[in-house]
Coordinates of C-alpha atoms and ligand atoms in Angstrom, one line a residue:
X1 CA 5.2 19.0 -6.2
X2 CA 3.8 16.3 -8.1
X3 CA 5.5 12.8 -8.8
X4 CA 6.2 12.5 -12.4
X5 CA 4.2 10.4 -14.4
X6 CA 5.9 7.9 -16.6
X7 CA 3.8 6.6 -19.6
X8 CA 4.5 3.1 -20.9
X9 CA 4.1 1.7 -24.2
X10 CA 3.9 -2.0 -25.0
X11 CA 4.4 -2.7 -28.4
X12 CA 8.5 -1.5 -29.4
X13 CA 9.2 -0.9 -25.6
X14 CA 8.0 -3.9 -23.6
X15 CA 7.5 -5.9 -26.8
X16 CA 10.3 -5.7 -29.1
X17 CA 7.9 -6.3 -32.0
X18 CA 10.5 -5.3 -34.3
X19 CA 13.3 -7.9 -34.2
X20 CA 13.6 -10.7 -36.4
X21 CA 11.2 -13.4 -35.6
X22 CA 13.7 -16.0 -35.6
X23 CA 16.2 -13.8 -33.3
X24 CA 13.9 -13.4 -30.4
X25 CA 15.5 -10.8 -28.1
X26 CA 18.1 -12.7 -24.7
X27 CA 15.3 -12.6 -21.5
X28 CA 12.5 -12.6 -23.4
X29 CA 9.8 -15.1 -23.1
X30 CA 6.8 -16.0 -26.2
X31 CA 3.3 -15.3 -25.4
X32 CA 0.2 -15.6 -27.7
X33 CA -2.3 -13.6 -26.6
X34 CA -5.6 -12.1 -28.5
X35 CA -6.5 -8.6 -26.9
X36 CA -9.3 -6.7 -27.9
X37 CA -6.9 -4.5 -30.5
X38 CA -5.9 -7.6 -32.2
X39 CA -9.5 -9.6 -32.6
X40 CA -10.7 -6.0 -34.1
X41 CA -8.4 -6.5 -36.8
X42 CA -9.8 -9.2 -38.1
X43 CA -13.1 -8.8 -38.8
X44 CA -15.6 -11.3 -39.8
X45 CA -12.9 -14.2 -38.1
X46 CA -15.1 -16.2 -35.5
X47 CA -12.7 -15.4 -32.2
X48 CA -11.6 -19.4 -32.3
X49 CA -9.9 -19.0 -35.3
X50 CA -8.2 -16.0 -34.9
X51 CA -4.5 -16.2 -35.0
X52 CA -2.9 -15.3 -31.7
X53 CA -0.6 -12.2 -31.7
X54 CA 2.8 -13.2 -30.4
X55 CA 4.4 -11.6 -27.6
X56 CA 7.2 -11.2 -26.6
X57 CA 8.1 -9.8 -23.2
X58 CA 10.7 -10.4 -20.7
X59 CA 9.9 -10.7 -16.9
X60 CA 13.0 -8.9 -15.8
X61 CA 11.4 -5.8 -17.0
X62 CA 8.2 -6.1 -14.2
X63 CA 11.2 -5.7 -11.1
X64 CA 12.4 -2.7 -12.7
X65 CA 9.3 -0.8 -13.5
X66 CA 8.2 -1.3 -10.1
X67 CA 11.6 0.0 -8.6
X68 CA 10.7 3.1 -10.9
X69 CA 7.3 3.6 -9.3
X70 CA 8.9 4.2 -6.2
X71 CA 9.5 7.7 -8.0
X72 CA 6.6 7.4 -10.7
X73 CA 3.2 7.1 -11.4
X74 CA 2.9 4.3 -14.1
X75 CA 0.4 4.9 -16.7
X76 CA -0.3 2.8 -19.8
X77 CA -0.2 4.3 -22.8
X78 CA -0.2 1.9 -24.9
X79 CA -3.4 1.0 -27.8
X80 CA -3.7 -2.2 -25.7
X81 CA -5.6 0.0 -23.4
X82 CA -7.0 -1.5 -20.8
X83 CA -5.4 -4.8 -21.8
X84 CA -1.9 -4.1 -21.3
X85 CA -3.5 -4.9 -17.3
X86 CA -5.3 -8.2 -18.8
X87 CA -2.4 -9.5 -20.6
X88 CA 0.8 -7.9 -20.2
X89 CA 0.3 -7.0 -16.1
X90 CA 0.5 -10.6 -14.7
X91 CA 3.6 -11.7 -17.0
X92 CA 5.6 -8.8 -15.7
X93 CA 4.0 -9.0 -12.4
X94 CA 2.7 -5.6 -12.2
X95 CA -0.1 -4.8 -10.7
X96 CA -3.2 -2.9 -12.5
X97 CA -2.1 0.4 -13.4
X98 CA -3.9 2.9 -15.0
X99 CA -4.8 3.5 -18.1
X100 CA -4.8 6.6 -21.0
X101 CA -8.0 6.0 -22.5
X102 CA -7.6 7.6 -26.4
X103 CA -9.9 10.4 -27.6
X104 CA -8.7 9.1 -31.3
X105 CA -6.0 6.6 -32.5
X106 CA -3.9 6.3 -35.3
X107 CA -4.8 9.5 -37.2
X108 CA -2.4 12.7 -37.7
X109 CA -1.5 14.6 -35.3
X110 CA -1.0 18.4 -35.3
X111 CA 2.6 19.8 -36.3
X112 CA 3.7 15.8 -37.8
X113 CA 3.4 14.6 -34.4
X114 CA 2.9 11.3 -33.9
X115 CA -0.8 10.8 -32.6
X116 CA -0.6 10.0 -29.2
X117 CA 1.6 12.5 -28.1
X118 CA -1.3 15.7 -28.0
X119 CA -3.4 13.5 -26.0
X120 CA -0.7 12.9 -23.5
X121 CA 0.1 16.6 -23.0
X122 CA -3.5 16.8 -22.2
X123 CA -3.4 13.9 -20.3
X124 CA -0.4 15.4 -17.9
X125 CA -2.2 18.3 -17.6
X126 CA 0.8 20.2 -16.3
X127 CA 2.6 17.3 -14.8
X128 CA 5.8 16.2 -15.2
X129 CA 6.0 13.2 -17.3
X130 CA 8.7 10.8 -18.3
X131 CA 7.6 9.0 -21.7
X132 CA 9.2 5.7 -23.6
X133 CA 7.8 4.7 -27.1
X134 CA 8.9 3.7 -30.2
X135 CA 7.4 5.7 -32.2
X136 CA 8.4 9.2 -31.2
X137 CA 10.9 12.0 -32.1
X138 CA 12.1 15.1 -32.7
X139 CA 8.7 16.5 -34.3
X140 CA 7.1 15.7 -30.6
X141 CA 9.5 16.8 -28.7
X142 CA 9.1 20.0 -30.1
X143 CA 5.4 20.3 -29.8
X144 CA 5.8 19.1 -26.1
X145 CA 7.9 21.6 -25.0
X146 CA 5.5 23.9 -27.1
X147 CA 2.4 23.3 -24.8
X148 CA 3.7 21.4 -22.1
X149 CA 3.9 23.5 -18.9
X150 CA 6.3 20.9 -17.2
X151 CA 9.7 19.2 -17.7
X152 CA 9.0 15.7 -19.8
X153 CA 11.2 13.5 -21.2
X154 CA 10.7 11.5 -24.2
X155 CA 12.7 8.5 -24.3
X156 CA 12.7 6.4 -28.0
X157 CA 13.3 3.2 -27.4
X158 CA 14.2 0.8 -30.5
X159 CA 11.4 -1.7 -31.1
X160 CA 14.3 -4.0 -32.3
X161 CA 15.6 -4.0 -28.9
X162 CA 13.2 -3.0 -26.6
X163 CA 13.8 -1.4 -23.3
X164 CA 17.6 -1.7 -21.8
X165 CA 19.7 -1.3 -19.2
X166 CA 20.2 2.3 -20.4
X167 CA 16.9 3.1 -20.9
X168 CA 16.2 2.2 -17.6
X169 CA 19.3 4.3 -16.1
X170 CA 17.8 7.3 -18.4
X171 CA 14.4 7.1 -16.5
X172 CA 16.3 6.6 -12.9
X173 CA 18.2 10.0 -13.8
X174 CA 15.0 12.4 -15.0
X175 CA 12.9 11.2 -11.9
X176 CA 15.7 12.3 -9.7
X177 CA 16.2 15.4 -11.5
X178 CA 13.7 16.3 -13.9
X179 CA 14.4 18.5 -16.8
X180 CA 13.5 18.8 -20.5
X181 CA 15.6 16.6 -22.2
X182 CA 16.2 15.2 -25.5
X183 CA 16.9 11.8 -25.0
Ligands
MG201 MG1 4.8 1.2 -29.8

């Protein structure tokens, strides 16, 4: 029996990107950071004067991810790619984990999925796979339980807000008892 996999996203879930800049999230701290994904989207800006991208992210969260890879494999998955281990790793105080590299990003996926969520299916490969994001729903879901052959759970998690205390109980409950759910 394989240990469940549980794929983390950065932006919405660790960074709650979302929230009003002048109502930074409680336990969060301000990083500026330029990852590869950001410099690339400003082309033609010599790197020096390229605006960092804030962060925000909130050390509390690297303790409870690691409690939850006593049951999971962590896996970024996350367009930070191997970045999220440059940047975000050493804030939370994770250590390197590995990393979904993307076949394609940002384009449509099949059945109005959201884009990432075929290449995780393939990615599982069968596995059972816990997933937070803030950009997932109903649409994926359905196409996971589709062609998935495994219990997943994908867990939407409001980029306002990012991930909370009941998030966190959510992921504690699947690894002890997986099952398809609809959280
Ligand atoms: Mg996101």
């Amino acid at each position: 029996m394989h240990r469940p996999l549980l794929y983390l996203d950065v932006d919405g879930p660790l960074n709650p990107f979302a929230a009003k800049p002048e109502r930074r999230p409680e336990g969060y701290t301000t990083h500026r950071m330029k990852p590869e994904g950001w410099i690339a989207q400003h082309p033609g800006t010599p790197l020096a004067h390229v605006k960092p991208l804030r962060v925000w992210l909130n050390p509390d969260h690297g303790p409870r991810l690691l409690q939850l890879g006593d049951t999971y494999d962590l896996v970024w998955a996350t367009t930070w790619g191997t970045d999220a281990n440059t940047f975000i790793a050493p804030v939370l105080g994770l250590p390197e984990l590995p990393v979904v590299e993307w076949p394609t990003m940002h384009d449509a996926g099949p059945r109005g999925t959201f884009w990432k969520t075929r290449h995780l299916v393939a990615h599982a490969a069968g596995r059972p796979f816990a997933w937070v994001d803030d950009d997932l729903g109903q649409t994926d879901r359905a196409y996971v339980s589709a062609y998935h052959d495994g219990f997943a759970l994908l867990h939407h998690v409001d980029a306002r807000r990012g991930l909370l205390e009941a998030d966190f109980a959510a992921l504690d409950a699947f690894a002890r008892s997986p099952h398809s759910s609809e959280a």
